[in-house]
Amino acid sequence: KAGVTQTPRYLIKTRGQQVTLSCSPISGHRSVSWYQQTPGQGLQFLFEYFSETQRNKGNFPGRFSGRQFSNSRSEMNVSTLELGDSALYLCASSPGTSGANEQFFGPGTRLTVL
Amino acid sequence: AQSVAQPEDQVNVAEGNPLTVKCTYSVSGNPYLFWYVQYPNRGLQFLLKYITGDNLVKGSYGFEAEFNKSQTSFHLKKPSALVSDSALYFCAVRAPSGAGSYQLTFGKGTKLSVIP
């Protein structure tokens, strides 16, 4: 099976712009989670989608949003970018039917905000 | 709320020596515990998990972890370290119940350096 793919791999934006990141999960996986990774804060949970519904959301401002499509692909959007949004954004997929399922991570999208 | 602590930011070990990366957790109920490894500029790779049963869990690349309920710990171990094991290691916990949420809570990570 193909792994989790994320596009683009690298992005450079300026403050105030918006950005959309894409994630394609492993075939058959219905859960997609997003995480932000920074050197200072580590891995922080953004949100999780399961069958097109947001199942959980982390403690991030409303500028961060996401959605999931019927084919389980997911996008996250960040509006009005701030310098502090520079980070590695990781997407992870799992079957989503049990807490015992491990998550499989994509390579991430490196976002740099100038 | 669930939380994970990895008390060491960095662990240095000589190649061929045993290694241990420490993890303690806090969660209501019986936890699901996971270890992931991250190489530079890469996503996280799953190593192993504890769900229930035998306290010693074996995973990928010769790694194993020991679940200790009384000490709320889940330390990662390997009998003989390789230079290629040098990476960032994350411990994560998930509570088995909760309104359909499968959020993983991660520790801050431990950088493992294996010295030739």
XYZ file of C-alpha atoms in Angstrom:
230
model
C 0.000 0.000 0.000
C 1.166 3.511 -0.683
C 1.924 5.576 2.383
C 0.509 8.885 3.490
C 1.324 11.638 1.038
C 1.388 15.353 1.702
C 1.616 18.189 -0.756
C 3.378 20.452 -1.122
C 6.503 19.428 0.761
C 7.755 22.984 1.156
C 6.005 26.337 1.182
C 7.190 29.880 1.660
C 4.551 32.503 2.391
C 4.463 36.026 3.754
C 2.562 37.312 6.737
C -1.115 37.870 6.099
C -1.387 35.338 3.300
C -3.317 32.120 3.530
C -2.216 28.598 2.741
C -3.815 25.238 2.010
C -2.064 21.957 2.706
C -3.194 18.606 1.371
C -3.009 15.075 2.743
C -3.879 11.770 1.106
C -4.241 8.938 3.625
C -3.427 5.295 3.199
C -6.094 3.572 1.149
C -8.914 2.384 3.394
C -8.066 4.698 6.269
C -10.939 6.927 7.284
C -9.250 8.981 10.006
C -6.903 11.841 9.255
C -5.206 13.856 11.988
C -3.098 16.982 11.660
C -0.229 18.038 13.897
C 2.008 21.084 14.072
C 5.637 20.461 14.969
C 7.927 23.263 16.140
C 11.222 23.160 18.036
C 9.736 25.036 20.975
C 6.324 23.418 21.335
C 6.996 19.971 19.957
C 4.108 18.067 18.392
C 0.767 19.694 18.916
C -2.557 18.246 17.824
C -4.574 20.410 15.450
C -7.639 18.341 14.546
C -8.894 14.936 13.529
C -11.376 14.058 10.821
C -13.244 10.805 10.438
C -15.642 10.132 7.581
C -15.798 13.822 6.659
C -16.618 14.935 10.225
C -14.310 16.741 12.594
C -14.074 14.455 15.570
C -11.723 16.477 17.737
C -9.928 19.803 17.710
C -6.827 21.020 19.475
C -6.215 24.366 21.092
C -5.486 26.482 18.030
C -7.083 29.736 16.877
C -9.870 29.760 14.354
C -7.391 30.732 11.621
C -6.629 27.033 11.446
C -9.315 24.996 9.763
C -9.632 21.749 7.912
C -11.929 19.478 6.025
C -12.126 15.956 4.773
C -13.549 14.763 1.500
C -15.574 11.658 0.724
C -12.422 9.873 -0.475
C -10.819 10.585 2.952
C -8.347 13.069 1.535
C -7.969 16.038 3.825
C -6.942 19.647 3.570
C -6.007 22.127 6.212
C -6.086 25.855 5.752
C -4.347 28.598 7.656
C -5.560 32.120 7.053
C -3.841 35.400 7.893
C -0.473 33.773 8.384
C 1.741 34.855 11.270
C 5.473 34.361 11.711
C 4.744 31.882 14.487
C 2.927 29.614 12.066
C 6.257 28.552 10.598
C 6.418 24.852 11.347
C 6.371 21.328 10.009
C 2.775 20.270 9.504
C 2.266 16.541 9.759
C -0.693 14.528 8.628
C -1.406 11.061 9.989
C -3.922 8.458 8.954
C -5.380 5.407 10.628
C -8.414 3.176 10.209
C -9.931 5.297 12.971
C -12.154 2.570 14.349
C -10.192 1.830 17.510
C -7.959 3.726 19.879
C -5.521 0.850 19.543
C -4.824 1.732 15.906
C -1.436 3.295 15.348
C -1.248 6.365 13.173
C 0.828 6.461 10.022
C 2.492 9.762 9.306
C 3.269 11.531 6.077
C 6.592 13.289 5.422
C 5.131 16.649 6.366
C 4.841 20.075 4.786
C 7.489 22.580 5.859
C 5.833 26.008 6.013
C 7.992 29.104 6.315
C 6.296 32.435 6.936
C 8.366 35.518 6.159
C -6.342 15.227 30.542
C -3.622 12.934 29.295
C 0.056 13.835 29.255
C 3.441 12.346 28.484
C 6.831 13.235 29.927
C 10.167 12.394 28.374
C 12.573 13.581 31.057
C 15.695 13.575 28.900
C 16.073 15.971 25.986
C 19.106 14.067 24.786
C 20.593 10.627 25.357
C 24.106 9.717 24.253
C 25.198 6.106 24.035
C 28.180 4.309 22.549
C 27.584 2.023 19.602
C 27.054 -1.554 20.784
C 25.892 -0.516 24.233
C 22.303 -0.927 25.415
C 20.090 2.123 25.186
C 17.080 3.323 27.142
C 14.821 6.253 26.317
C 12.497 7.097 29.183
C 8.798 7.902 29.103
C 6.204 8.392 31.806
C 2.539 9.099 31.243
C -0.597 10.321 32.941
C -4.020 9.216 31.750
C -7.341 8.168 33.203
C -7.905 4.472 32.850
C -5.728 1.975 31.056
C -3.597 3.620 28.406
C -2.649 2.830 24.860
C 1.053 3.714 24.508
C 3.131 4.229 21.396
C 6.714 4.948 20.384
C 7.610 6.761 17.178
C 10.954 7.710 15.656
C 11.687 10.705 13.454
C 14.704 11.059 11.211
C 15.764 14.532 9.987
C 13.300 16.131 7.592
C 11.023 13.113 7.749
C 7.670 12.264 9.252
C 7.243 9.992 12.238
C 7.650 6.243 11.885
C 5.784 3.850 14.151
C 8.029 1.604 16.263
C 5.772 -0.247 18.679
C 2.700 -0.030 20.864
C 1.292 -1.366 24.100
C -2.408 -2.099 24.188
C -2.850 -4.884 26.720
C -1.280 -8.143 27.799
C 2.451 -8.819 28.077
C 4.277 -5.880 29.617
C 7.255 -6.333 27.289
C 6.457 -5.243 23.764
C 8.730 -5.910 20.799
C 8.766 -3.670 17.789
C 10.647 -2.685 14.663
C 14.436 -2.529 14.234
C 15.143 -4.522 17.412
C 13.458 -2.057 19.760
C 11.343 -3.104 22.687
C 9.515 -1.313 25.458
C 8.453 -2.243 28.938
C 5.113 -1.150 30.310
C 5.076 -0.578 34.068
C 1.654 0.299 35.373
C 2.705 1.053 38.948
C 5.374 3.500 37.781
C 3.261 4.744 34.838
C 6.249 4.271 32.589
C 6.865 2.940 29.111
C 10.616 3.046 28.513
C 12.050 2.239 25.106
C 15.026 -0.110 25.021
C 17.429 -1.771 22.638
C 20.124 -4.272 23.655
C 22.789 -2.999 21.256
C 22.681 0.504 19.764
C 23.576 1.251 16.154
C 24.801 4.577 14.751
C 21.762 4.460 12.453
C 19.503 4.569 15.532
C 20.463 8.216 15.996
C 17.180 10.124 15.665
C 14.414 11.861 17.587
C 12.161 9.542 19.586
C 8.626 10.337 20.676
C 6.456 8.601 23.216
C 2.683 9.035 22.860
C -0.407 8.101 24.827
C -4.050 7.724 24.026
C -6.849 7.060 26.474
C -8.881 4.054 25.396
C -12.192 5.761 26.005
C -13.546 9.178 25.224
C -16.185 10.392 22.904
C -14.831 8.822 19.767
C -11.643 10.830 19.859
C -8.405 9.142 18.908
C -6.100 12.047 19.588
C -2.544 11.104 20.403
C -0.708 13.153 23.006
C 3.049 13.236 22.427
C 5.999 13.854 24.673
C 8.523 16.549 23.778
C 10.863 14.027 22.220
C 14.299 12.677 23.102
C 17.235 13.062 20.766
C 19.264 9.884 20.702
C 22.873 10.095 19.574
C 24.786 6.872 19.112
C 28.517 7.507 19.123
C 30.730 5.283 16.937
